[in-house]
Amino acid sequence: MPDNASIRQYYLNRLDDNQDGQKPGPKVPLGIGRLIADCFAVLFRKLPIVLAISFWPSLLGVLLSGSLVGIRYTIGFEEDVASGTASGPILLSGLVDILVYAMVTALLVRLVHDAKFKKPIRIHRDLVPALKSVVPISLLILAQTLMVLLGGLLALFIPGSVLFGPIGFGFIGLFLIAVIWAYAAWSVMPAAVVVEGAGIQGLSRSVALTKGYRWPIVAVIAPVWICSALVVLATAALTGLVENFAGLAAAVVLFAVADAIGTSLVGIVVSILYIRLREIKEGIGVDRVAEVFD
């Protein structure tokens, strides 16, 4: 019987073959509706564990951002940052958001995998691999952000005066479509980093897995993103009422809970997509493939 190392190399060779352009057969449907349903099913079935995992990073992120730009601005009480706040703290607050997303998603990847295949959830087993993945995931998200910003600058400055007219609006529309397409291409990067230890190759791994399924992925992610945003926005609208009855600390905790749920939804859909894409592209259940990479 081949050992674990040889089995792992077999799957890596199959990945190389797929990346070189070999077509394994007719295109298999992604299953948009089922994936969206699976995302919310995992959230509601495992809500106590999901909150236990995601609440503390979210609360820490709210407090750190609050210390940089003002806690009332962070939780939606004020539309403008605290007076006198320089651009540096604002940028650092954005970095805190990235770190929180990276940590929550990294912690949820294995939980979603275990929940989907009805395996016992062992947070202590997943903690160290998840923490090791936070830095590469955060760096890759920063790289994505910089690429999008660079593309935005090119979209604004290269066309020049044509932006003031129908051609300009069309150009901006094409840029937005390109951003959405790129996000779909990079969408499963966090899961690839955690499960496979892909490191800085996580973006290219995600591009390979999502090839041929970018717009169906958008159709899966878009409603989840909308629900995530609505949860945070609705809670932000309630925090003022909560502060009047229970104080600012209670409002902060409520906002952190909402932020944890919203971030978890995004992390769960990333994991669900990763599992499905590996099933399609590599022709084997991820419950077996993931064990090879343990």
Short mmCIF file of C-alpha atoms in Angstrom, two decimals:
data_model
loop_
_atom_site.label_atom_id
_atom_site.label_comp_id
_atom_site.label_asym_id
_atom_site.label_seq_id
_atom_site.Cartn_x
_atom_site.Cartn_y
_atom_site.Cartn_z
CA MET A 1 0.00 0.00 0.00
CA PRO A 2 1.47 3.42 -0.96
CA ASP A 3 2.43 5.69 1.90
CA ASN A 4 0.90 9.10 2.60
CA ALA A 5 3.73 10.97 0.85
CA SER A 6 3.24 9.10 -2.43
CA ILE A 7 -0.53 9.61 -2.31
CA ARG A 8 -0.02 13.31 -1.69
CA GLN A 9 2.35 13.54 -4.65
CA TYR A 10 -0.23 11.79 -6.82
CA TYR A 11 -2.79 14.49 -6.12
CA LEU A 12 -0.22 17.22 -6.69
CA ASN A 13 0.64 15.68 -10.06
CA ARG A 14 -3.04 15.63 -10.98
CA LEU A 15 -3.25 19.30 -10.05
CA ASP A 16 -0.29 20.09 -12.30
CA ASP A 17 -1.99 18.21 -15.13
CA ASN A 18 -5.19 20.20 -14.69
CA GLN A 19 -3.27 23.47 -14.59
CA ASP A 20 -1.51 22.54 -17.82
CA GLY A 21 -4.88 22.60 -19.56
CA GLN A 22 -6.03 18.99 -19.68
CA LYS A 23 -9.81 18.73 -19.74
CA PRO A 24 -11.11 15.87 -17.60
CA GLY A 25 -14.49 15.68 -19.33
CA PRO A 26 -17.83 17.46 -19.70
CA LYS A 27 -18.29 20.44 -17.42
CA VAL A 28 -20.06 19.54 -14.19
CA PRO A 29 -22.59 22.10 -12.87
CA LEU A 30 -21.46 23.93 -9.75
CA GLY A 31 -24.86 23.63 -8.08
CA ILE A 32 -25.52 27.24 -7.11
CA GLY A 33 -28.71 26.75 -5.11
CA ARG A 34 -27.38 23.77 -3.18
CA LEU A 35 -24.18 25.58 -2.23
CA ILE A 36 -26.08 28.61 -0.94
CA ALA A 37 -28.36 26.31 1.06
CA ASP A 38 -25.35 24.42 2.44
CA CYS A 39 -23.78 27.68 3.55
CA PHE A 40 -26.76 28.73 5.66
CA ALA A 41 -27.33 25.17 6.87
CA VAL A 42 -23.80 24.99 8.29
CA LEU A 43 -24.22 28.42 9.92
CA PHE A 44 -27.49 27.58 11.67
CA ARG A 45 -26.61 23.97 12.58
CA LYS A 46 -23.28 24.97 14.08
CA LEU A 47 -24.16 28.51 15.22
CA PRO A 48 -22.91 28.14 18.84
CA ILE A 49 -19.55 26.77 17.68
CA VAL A 50 -19.31 29.29 14.84
CA LEU A 51 -19.91 32.15 17.28
CA ALA A 52 -17.46 30.68 19.78
CA ILE A 53 -14.82 30.72 17.03
CA SER A 54 -15.58 34.04 15.35
CA PHE A 55 -16.81 36.28 18.18
CA TRP A 56 -13.49 36.82 19.94
CA PRO A 57 -11.52 37.83 16.83
CA SER A 58 -14.40 40.11 15.84
CA LEU A 59 -14.59 41.72 19.27
CA LEU A 60 -10.84 42.21 19.34
CA GLY A 61 -11.00 43.73 15.85
CA VAL A 62 -13.77 46.16 16.90
CA LEU A 63 -11.79 47.25 19.95
CA LEU A 64 -8.55 47.68 18.01
CA SER A 65 -10.27 49.63 15.24
CA GLY A 66 -12.06 51.69 17.86
CA SER A 67 -8.77 52.60 19.49
CA LEU A 68 -7.48 53.78 16.10
CA VAL A 69 -10.42 55.69 14.62
CA GLY A 70 -12.91 55.96 17.47
CA ILE A 71 -15.22 53.28 18.83
CA ARG A 72 -18.40 55.17 17.95
CA TYR A 73 -17.34 55.42 14.31
CA THR A 74 -16.38 51.73 14.25
CA ILE A 75 -19.80 50.53 15.39
CA GLY A 76 -21.74 52.96 13.20
CA PHE A 77 -22.69 55.73 15.63
CA GLU A 78 -20.82 58.38 13.68
CA GLU A 79 -20.39 58.88 9.95
CA ASP A 80 -16.96 60.50 10.24
CA VAL A 81 -13.83 59.30 12.01
CA ALA A 82 -12.76 60.97 15.23
CA SER A 83 -11.50 64.50 14.64
CA GLY A 84 -7.76 64.74 14.19
CA THR A 85 -7.41 61.13 13.07
CA ALA A 86 -4.57 60.81 10.56
CA SER A 87 -4.63 58.57 7.49
CA GLY A 88 -2.22 56.11 9.14
CA PRO A 89 -4.67 54.91 11.81
CA ILE A 90 -7.42 54.65 9.19
CA LEU A 91 -5.22 52.38 7.06
CA LEU A 92 -4.28 50.36 10.14
CA SER A 93 -7.98 49.94 10.91
CA GLY A 94 -8.43 48.45 7.44
CA LEU A 95 -5.53 46.09 8.13
CA VAL A 96 -7.24 45.00 11.36
CA ASP A 97 -10.36 44.12 9.36
CA ILE A 98 -8.25 41.99 7.01
CA LEU A 99 -6.60 40.17 9.91
CA VAL A 100 -9.98 39.47 11.53
CA TYR A 101 -11.38 38.07 8.28
CA ALA A 102 -8.25 35.95 7.75
CA MET A 103 -8.39 34.51 11.27
CA VAL A 104 -12.11 33.76 11.25
CA THR A 105 -12.01 32.17 7.79
CA ALA A 106 -8.93 30.10 8.62
CA LEU A 107 -10.62 28.77 11.77
CA LEU A 108 -13.85 27.97 9.91
CA VAL A 109 -12.34 26.09 6.96
CA ARG A 110 -11.85 22.82 8.81
CA LEU A 111 -15.06 23.27 10.81
CA VAL A 112 -17.07 23.50 7.58
CA HIS A 113 -15.26 20.47 6.19
CA ASP A 114 -16.00 18.43 9.34
CA ALA A 115 -19.62 19.61 9.45
CA LYS A 116 -20.23 18.75 5.80
CA PHE A 117 -18.82 15.23 6.14
CA LYS A 118 -20.30 14.69 9.62
CA LYS A 119 -16.96 14.33 11.34
CA PRO A 120 -16.31 15.30 14.96
CA ILE A 121 -15.30 18.95 15.27
CA ARG A 122 -12.00 19.37 17.07
CA ILE A 123 -11.15 23.05 17.47
CA HIS A 124 -7.89 22.31 19.31
CA ARG A 125 -6.64 20.33 16.29
CA ASP A 126 -7.42 23.14 13.87
CA LEU A 127 -6.19 26.07 15.94
CA VAL A 128 -2.46 25.91 15.16
CA PRO A 129 -2.83 25.33 11.37
CA ALA A 130 -5.35 28.16 11.25
CA LEU A 131 -3.11 30.58 13.12
CA LYS A 132 -0.20 29.69 10.83
CA SER A 133 -2.40 30.57 7.85
CA VAL A 134 -3.45 34.03 9.07
CA VAL A 135 -0.31 35.83 7.87
CA PRO A 136 -0.18 34.38 4.32
CA ILE A 137 -3.94 34.88 3.88
CA SER A 138 -3.66 38.49 5.05
CA LEU A 139 -0.69 39.19 2.77
CA LEU A 140 -2.52 37.72 -0.21
CA ILE A 141 -5.62 39.78 0.55
CA LEU A 142 -3.40 42.86 0.68
CA ALA A 143 -1.94 41.87 -2.69
CA GLN A 144 -5.46 41.52 -4.10
CA THR A 145 -6.41 44.93 -2.72
CA LEU A 146 -3.34 46.61 -4.17
CA MET A 147 -3.96 45.05 -7.58
CA VAL A 148 -7.56 46.28 -7.55
CA LEU A 149 -6.46 49.76 -6.46
CA LEU A 150 -3.84 49.86 -9.19
CA GLY A 151 -6.44 48.81 -11.73
CA GLY A 152 -8.75 51.52 -10.40
CA LEU A 153 -6.09 54.17 -10.82
CA LEU A 154 -5.47 53.03 -14.38
CA ALA A 155 -9.20 53.08 -15.07
CA LEU A 156 -9.42 56.65 -13.80
CA PHE A 157 -6.30 58.26 -15.22
CA ILE A 158 -5.46 56.49 -18.49
CA PRO A 159 -8.73 57.32 -20.28
CA GLY A 160 -8.45 60.96 -19.18
CA SER A 161 -11.32 63.16 -20.29
CA VAL A 162 -13.36 60.30 -21.74
CA LEU A 163 -14.53 59.54 -18.21
CA PHE A 164 -16.90 62.49 -18.53
CA GLY A 165 -19.38 60.89 -20.87
CA PRO A 166 -20.96 57.58 -21.92
CA ILE A 167 -17.60 56.09 -22.89
CA GLY A 168 -16.22 56.86 -19.45
CA PHE A 169 -19.17 55.22 -17.68
CA GLY A 170 -18.81 52.21 -19.93
CA PHE A 171 -15.12 52.00 -19.11
CA ILE A 172 -15.83 52.14 -15.37
CA GLY A 173 -18.52 49.48 -15.80
CA LEU A 174 -16.04 47.17 -17.50
CA PHE A 175 -13.58 47.77 -14.66
CA LEU A 176 -16.20 46.81 -12.06
CA ILE A 177 -17.00 43.65 -14.00
CA ALA A 178 -13.29 42.83 -14.09
CA VAL A 179 -13.05 43.34 -10.30
CA ILE A 180 -15.98 40.98 -9.70
CA TRP A 181 -14.47 38.40 -12.02
CA ALA A 182 -11.09 38.68 -10.27
CA TYR A 183 -12.68 38.28 -6.85
CA ALA A 184 -14.37 35.09 -8.06
CA ALA A 185 -11.01 33.83 -9.37
CA TRP A 186 -9.34 34.45 -6.00
CA SER A 187 -12.31 33.48 -3.83
CA VAL A 188 -11.12 30.12 -2.46
CA MET A 189 -7.58 31.26 -1.69
CA PRO A 190 -8.03 31.16 2.14
CA ALA A 191 -9.21 27.54 2.04
CA ALA A 192 -6.33 26.52 -0.22
CA VAL A 193 -3.84 28.13 2.16
CA VAL A 194 -5.29 26.38 5.23
CA VAL A 195 -5.98 22.90 3.81
CA GLU A 196 -3.04 22.54 1.44
CA GLY A 197 -0.51 24.86 3.01
CA ALA A 198 -0.34 26.67 -0.33
CA GLY A 199 1.22 29.79 1.21
CA ILE A 200 1.85 32.57 -1.28
CA GLN A 201 0.77 30.20 -4.07
CA GLY A 202 -2.76 30.38 -2.69
CA LEU A 203 -3.86 32.87 -5.34
CA SER A 204 -2.64 30.76 -8.25
CA ARG A 205 -4.18 27.66 -6.66
CA SER A 206 -7.51 29.48 -6.35
CA VAL A 207 -7.29 30.65 -9.97
CA ALA A 208 -6.76 27.04 -11.08
CA LEU A 209 -9.66 25.69 -9.03
CA THR A 210 -12.14 28.38 -10.07
CA LYS A 211 -11.31 28.25 -13.79
CA GLY A 212 -14.48 27.72 -15.80
CA TYR A 213 -16.74 28.53 -12.83
CA ARG A 214 -16.12 32.23 -12.16
CA TRP A 215 -19.61 33.57 -12.88
CA PRO A 216 -21.43 30.70 -11.13
CA ILE A 217 -19.18 31.46 -8.14
CA VAL A 218 -20.34 35.09 -8.27
CA ALA A 219 -23.93 33.82 -8.24
CA VAL A 220 -23.16 31.85 -5.06
CA ILE A 221 -21.18 34.55 -3.28
CA ALA A 222 -23.35 37.58 -4.10
CA PRO A 223 -26.45 36.63 -2.04
CA VAL A 224 -24.25 35.53 0.85
CA TRP A 225 -22.37 38.84 0.78
CA ILE A 226 -25.68 40.73 0.69
CA CYS A 227 -27.01 38.79 3.69
CA SER A 228 -23.74 39.35 5.54
CA ALA A 229 -23.89 43.10 4.90
CA LEU A 230 -27.56 43.28 5.90
CA VAL A 231 -26.85 41.55 9.23
CA VAL A 232 -24.11 44.08 10.08
CA LEU A 233 -26.09 47.10 8.85
CA ALA A 234 -29.27 46.08 10.67
CA THR A 235 -27.35 45.57 13.89
CA ALA A 236 -25.54 48.89 13.48
CA ALA A 237 -28.96 50.54 13.32
CA LEU A 238 -29.92 48.88 16.62
CA THR A 239 -26.74 49.68 18.53
CA GLY A 240 -27.96 53.18 19.40
CA LEU A 241 -31.08 51.75 21.02
CA VAL A 242 -29.01 49.17 22.88
CA GLU A 243 -26.65 51.87 24.16
CA ASN A 244 -29.57 53.86 25.57
CA PHE A 245 -30.78 50.86 27.58
CA ALA A 246 -27.58 48.95 28.42
CA GLY A 247 -24.64 51.26 27.73
CA LEU A 248 -21.88 51.51 25.14
CA ALA A 249 -20.21 48.23 26.17
CA ALA A 250 -23.36 46.26 25.37
CA ALA A 251 -23.64 48.01 22.00
CA VAL A 252 -20.04 47.07 21.21
CA VAL A 253 -20.68 43.43 22.11
CA LEU A 254 -23.84 43.35 19.97
CA PHE A 255 -21.98 44.82 17.01
CA ALA A 256 -19.17 42.28 17.48
CA VAL A 257 -21.71 39.43 17.43
CA ALA A 258 -23.22 40.75 14.19
CA ASP A 259 -19.79 41.23 12.68
CA ALA A 260 -18.87 37.67 13.68
CA ILE A 261 -21.97 36.27 11.97
CA GLY A 262 -21.39 38.33 8.84
CA THR A 263 -17.73 37.40 8.59
CA SER A 264 -18.54 33.75 9.31
CA LEU A 265 -21.04 33.64 6.45
CA VAL A 266 -18.34 34.75 4.04
CA GLY A 267 -15.82 32.30 5.50
CA ILE A 268 -18.31 29.43 5.28
CA VAL A 269 -19.19 30.08 1.64
CA VAL A 270 -15.48 30.17 0.77
CA SER A 271 -15.03 26.76 2.37
CA ILE A 272 -18.16 25.31 0.75
CA LEU A 273 -16.99 26.49 -2.67
CA TYR A 274 -13.51 25.04 -2.12
CA ILE A 275 -14.92 21.63 -1.22
CA ARG A 276 -17.21 21.60 -4.24
CA LEU A 277 -14.52 22.74 -6.68
CA ARG A 278 -12.11 20.05 -5.51
CA GLU A 279 -14.82 17.45 -5.90
CA ILE A 280 -15.39 18.62 -9.47
CA LYS A 281 -11.80 19.26 -10.55
CA GLU A 282 -10.05 16.35 -8.85
CA GLY A 283 -12.80 13.76 -9.05
CA ILE A 284 -12.66 12.60 -5.46
CA GLY A 285 -14.41 13.53 -2.23
CA VAL A 286 -12.53 16.18 -0.29
CA ASP A 287 -13.05 14.17 2.90
CA ARG A 288 -10.31 11.86 1.54
CA VAL A 289 -8.20 14.51 -0.16
CA ALA A 290 -7.96 16.71 2.93
CA GLU A 291 -6.64 13.78 4.97
CA VAL A 292 -3.77 13.47 2.51
CA PHE A 293 -2.71 17.04 3.31
CA ASP A 294 -2.99 16.71 7.11
#
